[in-house]
Coordinates of C-alpha atoms in Angstrom, one line a residue:
M10 CA 145.9 95.2 75.6
P11 CA 144.6 90.0 75.9
N12 CA 142.5 92.2 75.6
V13 CA 144.3 92.3 72.4
R14 CA 146.4 94.8 73.4
R15 CA 146.0 92.7 73.8
S16 CA 150.1 95.5 67.3
R17 CA 149.9 93.0 70.7
Q18 CA 152.5 92.6 68.6
A19 CA 150.6 93.1 71.2
A20 CA 148.4 89.3 73.0
R21 CA 146.9 87.3 75.5
H22 CA 145.7 90.8 77.1
P23 CA 146.7 93.4 75.7
A24 CA 146.0 91.5 72.3
A25 CA 142.8 90.2 73.6
L26 CA 141.9 93.7 74.7
V27 CA 142.6 96.0 71.8
L28 CA 141.0 93.6 69.5
S29 CA 138.0 93.1 71.7
A30 CA 137.2 96.8 71.5
V31 CA 137.9 97.1 67.8
A32 CA 135.5 94.3 67.2
A33 CA 132.8 96.0 69.1
V34 CA 134.1 95.2 72.5
L35 CA 138.0 93.7 72.9
L36 CA 141.6 85.1 79.9
V37 CA 131.1 74.0 80.6
A38 CA 128.3 74.8 78.2
A39 CA 128.0 74.2 74.5
C40 CA 127.7 77.0 72.1
G41 CA 124.0 76.7 71.4
S42 CA 123.5 74.0 73.9
S43 CA 124.2 73.4 77.6
S44 CA 125.8 69.9 77.5
S45 CA 129.5 70.7 77.4
G46 CA 130.3 71.3 81.0
S47 CA 130.4 67.8 82.4
S48 CA 132.5 66.2 79.8
A49 CA 135.4 68.4 80.3
S50 CA 136.1 66.9 83.7
G51 CA 134.7 63.5 83.1
S52 CA 136.4 60.2 82.9
A53 CA 138.9 59.4 80.1
S54 CA 136.4 57.1 78.5
G55 CA 136.6 57.8 74.9
G56 CA 135.8 54.2 74.4
S57 CA 137.5 51.4 72.4
K58 CA 137.5 53.6 69.3
L59 CA 140.3 55.8 70.7
S60 CA 143.9 54.8 70.0
A61 CA 146.2 54.2 72.9
A62 CA 147.9 57.6 72.2
D63 CA 144.5 59.4 72.3
Q64 CA 143.5 57.7 75.5
A65 CA 146.8 58.7 77.1
G66 CA 146.4 62.3 75.8
L67 CA 142.8 62.5 77.0
A68 CA 143.9 61.5 80.5
K69 CA 146.6 64.2 80.5
A70 CA 144.1 66.8 79.3
Q71 CA 141.6 65.9 82.0
A72 CA 144.3 66.0 84.7
F73 CA 145.4 69.4 83.4
L74 CA 141.9 70.8 83.5
A75 CA 141.2 69.5 87.0
K76 CA 143.9 71.9 88.2
A77 CA 143.5 74.8 85.7
M78 CA 139.8 75.2 86.4
T79 CA 140.5 75.7 90.1
R80 CA 140.8 79.4 90.9
P81 CA 144.4 80.2 91.9
T82 CA 145.1 81.5 95.4
Q83 CA 148.6 82.8 95.0
I84 CA 150.2 85.4 92.8
T85 CA 153.4 84.3 91.1
N86 CA 155.5 87.2 92.4
T87 CA 157.2 85.9 95.6
V88 CA 160.3 88.1 96.3
K89 CA 159.8 90.6 99.1
I90 CA 161.4 94.0 98.4
A91 CA 164.1 94.1 101.2
K92 CA 164.8 97.8 101.0
P93 CA 162.4 100.8 101.6
I94 CA 160.4 101.8 98.5
P95 CA 160.7 105.6 98.1
K96 CA 157.5 107.5 97.9
G97 CA 156.6 110.5 95.8
K98 CA 157.6 108.9 92.5
T99 CA 155.7 109.5 89.2
V100 CA 154.8 106.7 86.9
D101 CA 153.5 107.2 83.4
F102 CA 151.2 104.6 81.9
I103 CA 150.7 104.6 78.1
T104 CA 147.4 103.0 77.1
C105 CA 147.3 100.6 74.2
G106 CA 144.3 102.4 72.7
A107 CA 141.0 104.1 73.4
T108 CA 139.2 100.8 74.2
P109 CA 137.7 100.2 77.6
E110 CA 140.0 97.3 78.1
C111 CA 143.1 99.4 77.3
T112 CA 142.0 102.3 79.5
Q113 CA 141.1 100.1 82.4
E114 CA 144.6 98.8 82.7
G115 CA 145.8 102.3 83.6
Q116 CA 143.3 102.4 86.4
L117 CA 144.7 99.2 87.8
V118 CA 148.2 100.5 87.7
E119 CA 147.0 103.6 89.5
E120 CA 145.5 101.5 92.3
A121 CA 148.8 99.9 92.9
D122 CA 150.7 103.2 92.7
N123 CA 148.4 104.8 95.2
L124 CA 149.5 102.1 97.8
L125 CA 153.1 103.0 97.2
G126 CA 152.5 106.8 97.5
W127 CA 153.2 107.3 93.8
K128 CA 151.5 109.5 91.3
T129 CA 150.2 108.0 88.1
V130 CA 149.9 109.9 84.8
I131 CA 147.8 108.0 82.3
L132 CA 148.7 108.9 78.7
N133 CA 145.7 108.2 76.5
N134 CA 145.7 107.6 72.7
D135 CA 143.7 106.1 69.9
G136 CA 146.0 103.1 69.5
S137 CA 147.8 104.6 66.5
T138 CA 151.6 104.5 66.1
Q139 CA 151.5 108.3 65.7
Q140 CA 149.8 108.9 69.0
W141 CA 151.9 106.2 70.7
K142 CA 155.0 108.1 69.5
A143 CA 153.6 111.4 70.9
N144 CA 153.1 109.7 74.3
F145 CA 156.7 108.5 74.4
N146 CA 157.9 112.0 73.4
Q147 CA 156.0 113.3 76.5
V148 CA 157.7 110.6 78.7
V149 CA 161.1 111.9 77.5
R150 CA 160.1 115.5 78.3
T151 CA 158.6 114.8 81.8
K152 CA 161.2 112.2 82.9
P153 CA 159.0 109.9 85.1
A154 CA 160.6 107.3 87.3
A155 CA 159.0 104.6 85.2
V156 CA 156.8 104.1 82.1
L157 CA 154.5 101.2 81.8
F158 CA 152.6 99.9 78.8
T159 CA 151.2 96.8 77.1
G160 CA 151.4 95.6 73.6
I161 CA 153.4 98.4 72.1
P162 CA 156.4 97.1 70.1
V163 CA 159.9 98.6 70.6
A164 CA 160.0 99.8 67.0
V165 CA 157.5 102.5 68.0
Y166 CA 159.8 104.1 70.7
Q167 CA 163.2 103.0 69.6
S168 CA 164.3 106.6 68.9
D169 CA 163.3 107.6 72.4
A170 CA 164.9 104.6 74.2
A171 CA 168.3 106.2 74.8
A172 CA 166.7 109.4 76.2
M173 CA 164.5 107.5 78.6
K174 CA 167.5 105.5 79.8
K175 CA 169.5 108.7 80.3
N176 CA 166.6 110.1 82.3
G177 CA 166.5 107.1 84.5
T178 CA 163.0 106.1 83.4
F179 CA 162.5 102.4 84.1
V180 CA 160.5 100.6 81.3
S181 CA 158.1 97.9 82.5
V182 CA 155.9 96.1 79.9
C183 CA 153.5 93.4 79.2
C184 CA 152.5 91.4 76.2
V185 CA 155.2 92.2 73.6
T186 CA 157.4 90.0 71.6
D187 CA 160.5 92.2 72.2
P188 CA 162.8 90.8 74.9
A189 CA 163.8 92.6 78.0
G190 CA 167.4 93.8 78.0
S191 CA 169.8 96.5 76.9
S192 CA 169.0 96.0 73.2
T193 CA 165.4 97.1 73.7
G194 CA 165.6 99.2 76.9
I195 CA 163.0 97.1 78.5
G196 CA 163.7 96.5 82.2
Y197 CA 160.9 94.1 82.9
S198 CA 158.5 92.1 80.6
I199 CA 155.7 89.8 81.6
D200 CA 153.3 87.7 79.5
D201 CA 156.0 87.4 76.9
P202 CA 155.9 84.7 74.2
A203 CA 157.5 82.1 76.5
Q204 CA 154.8 82.7 79.1
V205 CA 151.7 82.7 76.9
G206 CA 152.2 79.1 75.9
P207 CA 150.1 77.7 78.6
V208 CA 147.1 79.7 77.3
G209 CA 147.0 77.8 74.0
G210 CA 147.7 74.6 75.8
A211 CA 144.8 75.2 78.1
Q212 CA 142.4 75.7 75.2
A213 CA 143.7 72.5 73.7
A214 CA 143.2 70.6 76.9
F215 CA 139.6 71.8 77.1
V216 CA 138.8 70.8 73.5
A217 CA 140.3 67.4 74.0
A218 CA 138.6 66.7 77.3
D219 CA 135.2 68.2 76.3
S220 CA 135.1 66.2 73.0
K221 CA 136.7 63.1 74.6
D222 CA 139.3 63.3 71.8
T223 CA 136.8 63.0 69.0
A224 CA 136.4 66.5 67.5
D225 CA 138.2 68.6 64.9
S226 CA 138.8 72.2 65.7
L227 CA 139.5 75.6 64.1
I228 CA 142.0 78.0 65.7
V229 CA 141.4 81.6 64.6
S230 CA 143.9 84.4 65.0
L231 CA 145.2 87.7 63.8
P232 CA 148.4 87.2 61.9
A233 CA 149.3 90.9 62.2
L234 CA 149.8 90.4 66.0
P235 CA 152.9 88.1 66.4
I236 CA 152.2 87.2 70.0
L237 CA 148.8 85.8 69.0
D238 CA 150.5 83.7 66.4
N239 CA 152.4 82.2 69.3
G240 CA 149.1 81.1 70.7
V241 CA 148.3 79.3 67.5
T242 CA 151.5 77.4 67.7
D243 CA 150.9 76.5 71.3
Y244 CA 147.4 75.4 70.6
K245 CA 148.5 73.1 67.8
A246 CA 151.2 71.7 70.0
G247 CA 148.7 71.1 72.8
M248 CA 146.3 69.2 70.5
A249 CA 149.2 67.1 69.2
S250 CA 149.8 66.0 72.7
Y251 CA 146.2 65.7 74.0
C252 CA 144.5 64.4 70.9
P253 CA 147.0 63.1 68.3
T254 CA 144.3 62.1 65.8
C255 CA 142.2 65.3 66.1
K256 CA 142.6 67.6 63.1
V257 CA 143.3 71.3 63.6
S258 CA 142.6 73.9 61.0
E259 CA 143.9 77.5 61.0
L260 CA 142.1 80.7 59.9
G261 CA 143.8 84.1 59.9
I262 CA 141.7 87.3 60.0
A263 CA 143.1 90.6 58.9
L264 CA 143.1 93.2 61.7
S265 CA 141.1 95.5 59.5
N266 CA 138.5 92.8 59.1
I267 CA 137.9 92.0 62.7
A268 CA 134.4 93.4 62.7
T269 CA 133.4 90.8 60.1
A270 CA 135.3 88.0 61.8
P271 CA 132.1 86.1 62.8
A272 CA 130.9 85.9 59.2
T273 CA 134.3 84.7 58.0
I274 CA 134.4 82.0 60.7
V275 CA 130.8 80.9 59.9
A276 CA 131.6 80.6 56.2
Y277 CA 134.7 78.4 57.0
V278 CA 132.8 76.2 59.4
R279 CA 129.9 75.7 56.9
S280 CA 132.4 74.5 54.3
H281 CA 134.2 72.3 56.9
P282 CA 131.4 70.5 58.7
D283 CA 133.7 68.3 60.7
V284 CA 134.8 71.3 62.7
K285 CA 133.0 71.3 66.0
Y286 CA 135.1 73.8 68.0
V287 CA 136.1 77.3 67.2
V288 CA 139.1 78.4 69.2
A289 CA 139.9 82.1 69.3
A290 CA 143.5 83.4 70.0
T291 CA 141.7 86.5 71.4
D292 CA 138.2 87.2 72.4
G293 CA 137.9 90.1 70.1
L294 CA 137.3 87.5 67.3
T295 CA 134.3 86.0 69.2
V296 CA 132.1 89.1 69.6
G297 CA 128.9 88.4 67.7
L298 CA 130.0 84.8 66.9
P299 CA 127.3 83.0 68.9
A300 CA 124.6 84.8 67.1
A301 CA 126.2 84.2 63.7
L302 CA 126.5 80.5 64.4
K303 CA 122.9 80.2 65.5
A304 CA 121.7 82.1 62.4
A305 CA 123.6 79.7 60.2
G306 CA 122.1 76.7 62.0
L307 CA 125.4 75.6 63.4
S308 CA 124.1 74.7 66.9
D309 CA 126.7 72.0 67.5
V310 CA 129.8 74.2 67.2
K311 CA 131.3 75.3 70.5
I312 CA 133.4 78.4 71.2
V313 CA 136.6 78.5 73.3
G314 CA 138.0 81.9 73.8
Q315 CA 140.9 83.8 75.4
G316 CA 140.8 87.0 77.3
A317 CA 137.3 86.7 79.0
T318 CA 135.8 90.1 78.4
P319 CA 132.4 90.8 80.1
T320 CA 130.8 89.9 76.8
N321 CA 132.4 86.5 76.9
L322 CA 131.4 86.0 80.5
Q323 CA 127.8 86.7 79.5
Y324 CA 128.1 84.2 76.6
M325 CA 129.2 81.5 79.0
H326 CA 126.5 82.1 81.4
S327 CA 123.9 82.1 78.7
G328 CA 125.2 78.8 77.2
D329 CA 126.7 80.4 74.1
Q330 CA 130.3 79.8 74.8
A331 CA 131.9 76.6 76.2
A332 CA 135.1 78.0 77.8
D333 CA 137.6 80.8 78.1
V334 CA 141.0 81.5 79.5
A335 CA 140.9 84.5 81.8
F336 CA 143.4 87.3 81.4
P337 CA 145.1 88.2 84.7
Y338 CA 144.7 92.0 84.4
Y339 CA 145.3 92.8 88.1
E340 CA 148.1 90.3 88.5
V341 CA 150.0 91.5 85.4
M342 CA 149.5 95.2 86.0
W343 CA 150.6 95.0 89.6
A344 CA 153.6 92.8 88.7
M345 CA 154.7 95.6 86.3
V346 CA 154.4 98.1 89.2
N347 CA 156.3 95.7 91.5
A348 CA 159.2 95.6 89.1
A349 CA 159.3 99.4 89.1
A350 CA 159.2 99.4 92.9
E351 CA 162.2 97.0 93.0
H352 CA 164.1 99.3 90.6
E353 CA 163.3 102.4 92.7
A354 CA 164.2 100.6 95.9
G355 CA 167.6 99.8 94.5
V356 CA 167.3 96.0 94.5
P357 CA 167.6 93.6 91.6
V358 CA 164.6 93.5 89.4
T359 CA 163.2 90.0 89.7
P360 CA 162.7 88.3 86.2
S361 CA 159.0 87.7 85.5
V362 CA 157.3 84.4 85.6
A363 CA 154.1 83.4 84.0
P364 CA 151.0 84.9 85.7
P365 CA 148.4 82.7 87.2
L366 CA 146.3 80.6 84.8
W367 CA 142.5 80.1 85.2
V368 CA 140.3 78.2 82.7
L369 CA 136.7 79.4 82.8
T370 CA 133.5 77.5 82.0
P371 CA 129.9 78.4 82.9
S372 CA 130.4 76.6 86.2
N373 CA 133.1 78.8 87.5
A374 CA 133.1 82.0 85.4
P375 CA 132.5 85.2 87.5
S376 CA 129.4 87.2 86.9
T377 CA 130.7 90.8 86.5
S378 CA 130.8 93.6 84.0
K379 CA 134.2 94.8 85.3
P380 CA 137.7 93.4 85.2
F381 CA 138.3 90.8 87.9
P382 CA 141.4 89.4 89.6
I383 CA 142.3 85.8 89.1
V384 CA 143.7 85.6 92.6
P385 CA 141.1 87.0 95.1
G386 CA 143.8 87.9 97.7
Y387 CA 146.2 89.6 95.2
E388 CA 146.2 93.0 97.0
A389 CA 147.3 91.6 100.4
Q390 CA 149.9 89.5 98.8
F391 CA 151.5 92.4 96.9
K392 CA 151.3 94.6 100.0
A393 CA 153.3 91.9 101.9
L394 CA 156.0 92.1 99.2
W395 CA 156.1 95.8 99.5
G396 CA 156.3 95.8 103.3
L397 CA 152.9 97.5 103.7
G398 CA 151.4 94.9 106.0

């Protein structure tokens, strides 16, 4: 929903998404300068001032980035569906809200469904629990073959779960903290808490490598969204590994205050001048932040995001954001459809694996105002799994 989609209870995407839009949008150059790109992949030469542990961590961070900054070429779904996939099925997609990021997800699901000869019904809403519940009530009435959604916690539709199961409606989700299984009624879940860990770790690797293990950082999140809090934990763990002596501070922003997040972040950084990196658990928190930092005269503070909205891509290309972790919209949405296809074909549903990871900097970030795939050949690879040639 990164982006927040993003209650992501909703995160990476669907948290990154919902929040982006709520914030006025909502997955190497310096913020306010253009000197950060080269150091992220430079030699582990922090100098004699670095401890042995820091030097070892810096080398690990640089090795990680050398791989993570290379655009992936393979989707992580690898099991071909061995039986025919029936056509003529109907799939409902419940959006995580009214934001562009949330609504675009349904469009990506529809593209995949069209290839399978399926009909997609997109159920729109304003992101409120009340309207989500109304959407699930409709799912129960119309009995689609599958329902897909991102970032909506099981507590919202628990009262409808038994009816959906009775109707044979397969539940395929992304970006929730609720586990798949009989207790939740979820048949497939991707980008779950265990899989979003690499995102926080990737942000930590960038900060360590870019600063050569010399900078303190601030990780900013939305405590109301549990999966984003996972990202905070993962970032801190990554920094402990890559830069043991670097200090990490935390700042929580209330969901209702996301529009004023830039001012809150600036106030914190002003009172903590050693902080040179602001790391966002979702890019919804970064909208407007470059301008706020500049206005405060904080030209040496760099931004590292997660979710890579078109706004953040623009920030990177203008030198206002140092790095981002892309959200794999296409790969995640199509993986959810793939699970539904396995179910309809009568084969075991393959457990999800973490989607592809891609760290973006000004040197490799796409120039686009639309969602973009992480894997350029994703469509052909999914078609091969579906026997479509």
